[in-house]
Tab-separated table of C-alpha atoms in Angstrom:
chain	number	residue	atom	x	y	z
P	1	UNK	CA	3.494	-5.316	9.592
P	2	UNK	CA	-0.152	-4.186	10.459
P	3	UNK	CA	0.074	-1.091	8.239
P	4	UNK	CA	1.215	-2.933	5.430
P	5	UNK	CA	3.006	-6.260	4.990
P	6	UNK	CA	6.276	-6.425	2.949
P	7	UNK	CA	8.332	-9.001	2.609
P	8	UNK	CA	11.240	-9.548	4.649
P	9	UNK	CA	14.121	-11.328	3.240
P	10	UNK	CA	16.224	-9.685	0.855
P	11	UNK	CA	16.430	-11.904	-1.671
P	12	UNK	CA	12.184	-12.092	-1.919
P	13	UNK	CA	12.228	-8.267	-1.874
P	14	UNK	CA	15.511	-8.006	-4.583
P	15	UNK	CA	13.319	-10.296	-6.880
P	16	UNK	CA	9.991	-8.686	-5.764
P	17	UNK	CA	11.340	-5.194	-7.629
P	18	UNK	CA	10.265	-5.981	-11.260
P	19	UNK	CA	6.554	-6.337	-9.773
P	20	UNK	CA	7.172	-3.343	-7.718
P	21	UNK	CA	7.028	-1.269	-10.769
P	22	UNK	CA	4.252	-3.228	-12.261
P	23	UNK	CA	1.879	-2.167	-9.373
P	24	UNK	CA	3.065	0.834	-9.574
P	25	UNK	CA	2.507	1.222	-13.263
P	26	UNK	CA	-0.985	0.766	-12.541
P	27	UNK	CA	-2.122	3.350	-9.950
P	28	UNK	CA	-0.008	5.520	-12.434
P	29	UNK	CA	-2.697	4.625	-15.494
P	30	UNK	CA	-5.808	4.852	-12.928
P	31	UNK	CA	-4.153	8.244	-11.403
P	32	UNK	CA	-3.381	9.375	-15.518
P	33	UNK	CA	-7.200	9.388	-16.499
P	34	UNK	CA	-8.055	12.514	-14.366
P	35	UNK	CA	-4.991	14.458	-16.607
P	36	UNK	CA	-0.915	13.402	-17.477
P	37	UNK	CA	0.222	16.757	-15.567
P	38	UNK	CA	0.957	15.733	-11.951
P	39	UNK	CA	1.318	19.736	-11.148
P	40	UNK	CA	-2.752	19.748	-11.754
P	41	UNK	CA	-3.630	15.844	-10.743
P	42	UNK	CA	-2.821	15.358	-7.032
P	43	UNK	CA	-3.105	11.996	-7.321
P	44	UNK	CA	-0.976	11.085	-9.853
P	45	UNK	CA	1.827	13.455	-8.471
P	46	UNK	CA	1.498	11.708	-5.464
P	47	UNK	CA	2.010	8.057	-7.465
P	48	UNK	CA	4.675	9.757	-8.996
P	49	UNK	CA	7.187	10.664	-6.285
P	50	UNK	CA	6.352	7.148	-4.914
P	51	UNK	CA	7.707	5.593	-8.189
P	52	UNK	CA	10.851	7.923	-8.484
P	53	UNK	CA	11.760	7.081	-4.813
P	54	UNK	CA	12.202	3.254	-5.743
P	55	UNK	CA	13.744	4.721	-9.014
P	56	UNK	CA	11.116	3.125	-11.658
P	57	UNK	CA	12.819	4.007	-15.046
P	58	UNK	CA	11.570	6.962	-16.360
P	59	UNK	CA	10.622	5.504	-19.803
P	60	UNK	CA	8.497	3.126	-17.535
P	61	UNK	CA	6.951	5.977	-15.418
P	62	UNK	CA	6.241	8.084	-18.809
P	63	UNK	CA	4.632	5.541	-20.485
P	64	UNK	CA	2.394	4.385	-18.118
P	65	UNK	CA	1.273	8.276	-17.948
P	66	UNK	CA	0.636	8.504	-21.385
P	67	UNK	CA	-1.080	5.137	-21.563
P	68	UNK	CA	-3.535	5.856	-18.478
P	69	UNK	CA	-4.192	9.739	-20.055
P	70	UNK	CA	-5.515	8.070	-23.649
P	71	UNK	CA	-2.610	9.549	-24.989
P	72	UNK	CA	-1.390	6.401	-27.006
P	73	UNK	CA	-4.398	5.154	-28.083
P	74	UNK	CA	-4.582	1.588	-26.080
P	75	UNK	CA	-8.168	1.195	-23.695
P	76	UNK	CA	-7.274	0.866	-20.289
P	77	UNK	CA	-9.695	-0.288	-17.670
P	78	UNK	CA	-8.954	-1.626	-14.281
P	79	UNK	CA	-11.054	-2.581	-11.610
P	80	UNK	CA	-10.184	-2.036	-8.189
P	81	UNK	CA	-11.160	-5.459	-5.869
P	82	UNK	CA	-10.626	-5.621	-2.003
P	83	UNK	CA	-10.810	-9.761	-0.477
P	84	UNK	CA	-11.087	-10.303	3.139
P	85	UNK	CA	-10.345	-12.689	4.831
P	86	UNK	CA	-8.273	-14.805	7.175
P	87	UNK	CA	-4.441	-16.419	7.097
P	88	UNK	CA	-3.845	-19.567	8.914
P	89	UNK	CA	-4.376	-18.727	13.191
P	90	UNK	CA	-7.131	-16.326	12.590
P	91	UNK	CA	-5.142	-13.502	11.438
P	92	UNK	CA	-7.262	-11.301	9.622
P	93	UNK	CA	-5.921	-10.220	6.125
P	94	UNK	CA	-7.023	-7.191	3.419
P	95	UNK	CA	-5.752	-7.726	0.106
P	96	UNK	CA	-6.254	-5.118	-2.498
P	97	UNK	CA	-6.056	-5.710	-6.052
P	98	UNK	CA	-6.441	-4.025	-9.025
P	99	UNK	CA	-7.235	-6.033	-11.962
P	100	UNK	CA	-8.212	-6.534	-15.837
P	101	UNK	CA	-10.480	-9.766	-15.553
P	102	UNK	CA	-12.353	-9.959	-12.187
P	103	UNK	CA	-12.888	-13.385	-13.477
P	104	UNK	CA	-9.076	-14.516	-13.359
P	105	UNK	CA	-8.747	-12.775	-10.302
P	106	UNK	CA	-11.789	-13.887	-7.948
P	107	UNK	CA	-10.943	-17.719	-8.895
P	108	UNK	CA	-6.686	-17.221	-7.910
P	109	UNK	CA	-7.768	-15.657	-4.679
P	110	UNK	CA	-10.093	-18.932	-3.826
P	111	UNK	CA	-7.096	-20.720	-4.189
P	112	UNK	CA	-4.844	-18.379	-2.628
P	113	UNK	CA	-7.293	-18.360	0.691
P	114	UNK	CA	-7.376	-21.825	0.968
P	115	UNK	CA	-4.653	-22.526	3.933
P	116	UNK	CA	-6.846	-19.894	5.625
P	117	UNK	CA	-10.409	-18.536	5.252
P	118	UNK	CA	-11.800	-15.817	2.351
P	119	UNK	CA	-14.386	-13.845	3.925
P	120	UNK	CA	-17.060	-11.885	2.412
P	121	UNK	CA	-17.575	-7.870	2.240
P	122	UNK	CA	-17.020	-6.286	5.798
P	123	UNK	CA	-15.809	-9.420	6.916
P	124	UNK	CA	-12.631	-8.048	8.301
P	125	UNK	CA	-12.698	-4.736	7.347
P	126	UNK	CA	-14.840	-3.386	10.299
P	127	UNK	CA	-11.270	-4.125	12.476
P	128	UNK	CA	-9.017	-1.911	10.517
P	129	UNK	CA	-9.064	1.788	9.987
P	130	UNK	CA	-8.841	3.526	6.800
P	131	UNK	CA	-6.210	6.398	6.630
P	132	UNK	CA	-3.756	8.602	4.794
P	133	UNK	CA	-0.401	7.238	5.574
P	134	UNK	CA	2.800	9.585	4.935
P	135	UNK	CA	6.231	8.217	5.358
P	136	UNK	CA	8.406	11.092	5.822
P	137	UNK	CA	12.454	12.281	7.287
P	138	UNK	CA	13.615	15.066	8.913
P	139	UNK	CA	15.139	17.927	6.626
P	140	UNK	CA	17.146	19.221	9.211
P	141	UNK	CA	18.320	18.657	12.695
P	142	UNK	CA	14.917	21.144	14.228
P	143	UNK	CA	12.351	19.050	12.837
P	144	UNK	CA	9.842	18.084	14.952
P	145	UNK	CA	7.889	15.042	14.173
P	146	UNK	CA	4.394	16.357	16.802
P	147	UNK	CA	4.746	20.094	15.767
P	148	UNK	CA	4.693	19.586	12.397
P	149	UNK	CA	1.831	16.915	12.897
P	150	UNK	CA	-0.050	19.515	14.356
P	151	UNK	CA	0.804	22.133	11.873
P	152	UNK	CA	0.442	20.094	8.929
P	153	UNK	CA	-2.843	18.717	9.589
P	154	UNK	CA	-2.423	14.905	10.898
P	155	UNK	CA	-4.317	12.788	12.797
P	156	UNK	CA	-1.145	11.076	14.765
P	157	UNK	CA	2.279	10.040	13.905
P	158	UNK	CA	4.745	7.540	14.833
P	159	UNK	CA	8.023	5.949	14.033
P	160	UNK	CA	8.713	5.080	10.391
P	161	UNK	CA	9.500	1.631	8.799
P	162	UNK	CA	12.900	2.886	8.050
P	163	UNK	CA	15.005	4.021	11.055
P	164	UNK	CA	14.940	8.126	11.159
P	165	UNK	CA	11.401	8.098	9.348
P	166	UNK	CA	8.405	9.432	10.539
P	167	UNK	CA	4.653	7.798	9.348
P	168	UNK	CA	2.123	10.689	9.214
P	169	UNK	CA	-1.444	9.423	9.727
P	170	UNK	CA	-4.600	11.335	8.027
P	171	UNK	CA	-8.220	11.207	7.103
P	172	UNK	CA	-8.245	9.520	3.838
P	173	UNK	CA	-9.298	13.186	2.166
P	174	UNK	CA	-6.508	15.005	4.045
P	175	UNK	CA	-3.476	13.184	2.291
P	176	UNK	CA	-2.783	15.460	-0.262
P	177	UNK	CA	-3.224	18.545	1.431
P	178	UNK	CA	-0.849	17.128	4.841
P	179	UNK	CA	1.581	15.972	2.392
P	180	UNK	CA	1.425	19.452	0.513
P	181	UNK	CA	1.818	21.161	3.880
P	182	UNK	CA	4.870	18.499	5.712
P	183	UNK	CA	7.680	20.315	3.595
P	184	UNK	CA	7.347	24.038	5.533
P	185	UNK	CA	7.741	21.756	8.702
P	186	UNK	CA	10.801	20.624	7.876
P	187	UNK	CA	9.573	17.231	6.339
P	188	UNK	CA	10.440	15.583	3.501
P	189	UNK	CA	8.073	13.573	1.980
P	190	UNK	CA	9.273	9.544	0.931
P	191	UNK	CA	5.521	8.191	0.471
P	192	UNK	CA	1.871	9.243	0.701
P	193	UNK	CA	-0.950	6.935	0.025
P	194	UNK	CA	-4.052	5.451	1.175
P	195	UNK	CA	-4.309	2.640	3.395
P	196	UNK	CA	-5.564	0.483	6.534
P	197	UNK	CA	-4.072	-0.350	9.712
P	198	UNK	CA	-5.916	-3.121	12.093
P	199	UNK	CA	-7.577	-2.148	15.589
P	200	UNK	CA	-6.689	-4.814	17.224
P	201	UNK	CA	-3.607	-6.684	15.865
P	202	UNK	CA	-2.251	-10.000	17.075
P	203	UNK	CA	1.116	-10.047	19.144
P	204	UNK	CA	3.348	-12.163	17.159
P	205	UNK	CA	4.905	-13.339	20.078
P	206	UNK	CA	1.735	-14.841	20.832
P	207	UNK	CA	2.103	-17.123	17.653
P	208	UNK	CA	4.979	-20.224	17.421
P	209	UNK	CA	7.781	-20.206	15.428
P	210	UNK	CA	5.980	-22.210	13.148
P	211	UNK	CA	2.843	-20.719	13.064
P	212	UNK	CA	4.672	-16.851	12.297
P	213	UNK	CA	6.176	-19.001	9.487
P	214	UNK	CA	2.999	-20.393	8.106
P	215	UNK	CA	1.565	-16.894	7.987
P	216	UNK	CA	4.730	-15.666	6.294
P	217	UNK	CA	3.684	-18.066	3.894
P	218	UNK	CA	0.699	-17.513	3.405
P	219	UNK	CA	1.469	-14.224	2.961
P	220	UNK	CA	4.570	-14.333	0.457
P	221	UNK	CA	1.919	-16.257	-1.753
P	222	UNK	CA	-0.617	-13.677	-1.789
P	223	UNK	CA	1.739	-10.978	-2.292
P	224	UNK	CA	3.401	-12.623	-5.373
P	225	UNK	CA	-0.047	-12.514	-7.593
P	226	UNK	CA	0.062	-9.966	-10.282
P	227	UNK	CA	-3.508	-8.263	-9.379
P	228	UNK	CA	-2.466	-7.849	-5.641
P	229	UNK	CA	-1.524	-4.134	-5.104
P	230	UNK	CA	-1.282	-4.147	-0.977
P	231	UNK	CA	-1.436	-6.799	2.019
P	232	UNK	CA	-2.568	-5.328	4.807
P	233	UNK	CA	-2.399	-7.960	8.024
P	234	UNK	CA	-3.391	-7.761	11.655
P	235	UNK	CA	-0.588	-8.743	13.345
P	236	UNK	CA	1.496	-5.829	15.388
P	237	UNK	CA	4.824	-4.861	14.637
């Protein structure tokens, strides 16, 4: 949950899918403006495999490609926003959005924030790190999760979201070039992006039953806004 919240129930994540691809449509446009090959861009090939692993029609994936690269014509222009903050019981929350109209956005976040406390710049941020973050499986039964680490280039590693996976951990500039390098260690590469992971993240168990569900809340709520790419929470686990 630290690394990134998601949400947890099925149903909430079956419904979540169609804004899934919309988030993912963007970082494809912002990735697309530095070139439409992802064999040249590193960025957007990086985007890319994300989006084919939650199987993003391709029609969906091309267009965005050709709409961030200028290639149809349409201006595209997206500002990237990070809010700080708190959710209720003083957990400390980083939400990251990427948006068309700072105005809209900066107003629905106020609102948003209000059953816990918006912070200003560097509010929370100083209590989470910022890394590389590559989800990643064995492909085959001699993979080794610390050698290839090592090999590859990462700062640390640890046990994926998904049982069998592996999370890779990297300097922010080092993503590319550890995922690149994960594949002649016997790793397959699910995800790779950019992200932060809190210092010092609250136990759950030290929160009620009620008060985890207030923060689950809070946090379904934030995560359902359109310009909200990633949650990133301090709570362990």
């Amino acid at each position: 949950m630290g690394a990134q919240w998601k949400a947890k129930h099925k149903d909430v994540a079956a419904n979540a899918k169609g804004r899934l691809f919309g988030k993912l449509a963007k970082e494809i446009m912002i990735a697309a403006r530095n070139g439409a090959d992802p064999a040249s861009n590193a960025r957007l090939r990086l985007v890319v495999e994300q989006a084919r692993k939650v199987s993003m029609p391709k029609d969906t994936l091309d267009r965005a490609i050709k709409k961030g690269a200028g290639l149809t014509g349409e201006a595209v222009h997206f500002d990237h926003v990070m809010y700080e903050g708190f959710a209720p019981h003083r957990v400390a929350v980083m939400v990251e959005c990427l948006t068309d109209n700072v105005n809209r956005t900066a107003p629905e976040m106020r609102v948003l924030f209000r059953k816990g406390q918006l912070g200003t710049s560097g509010s929370v941020s100083w209590d989470f790190d910022h890394l590389g973050m590559i989800e990643a499986e064995p492909a085959s039964k001699d993979a080794d999760a610390e050698v290839a680490a090592i090999e590859a280039g990462a700062q640390d590693f640890e046990p994926g979201a998904e049982d069998g996976t592996t999370l890779f951990l990297t300097e922010p500039a080092d993503l590319d070039l550890v995922s690149r390098a994960l594949p002649a260690q016997s790793f397959t590469v699910l995800s790779a992006k950019l992200g932060y992971r809190p210092k010092n993240p609250v136990d759950p168990a030290s929160l009620s039953a009620a008060d985890l569900e207030e923060v689950e809340a809070f946090l379904a709520a934030i995560d359902a806004n359109d310009d909200v790419q990633n949650v990133y929470v301090g709570l362990a686990g």
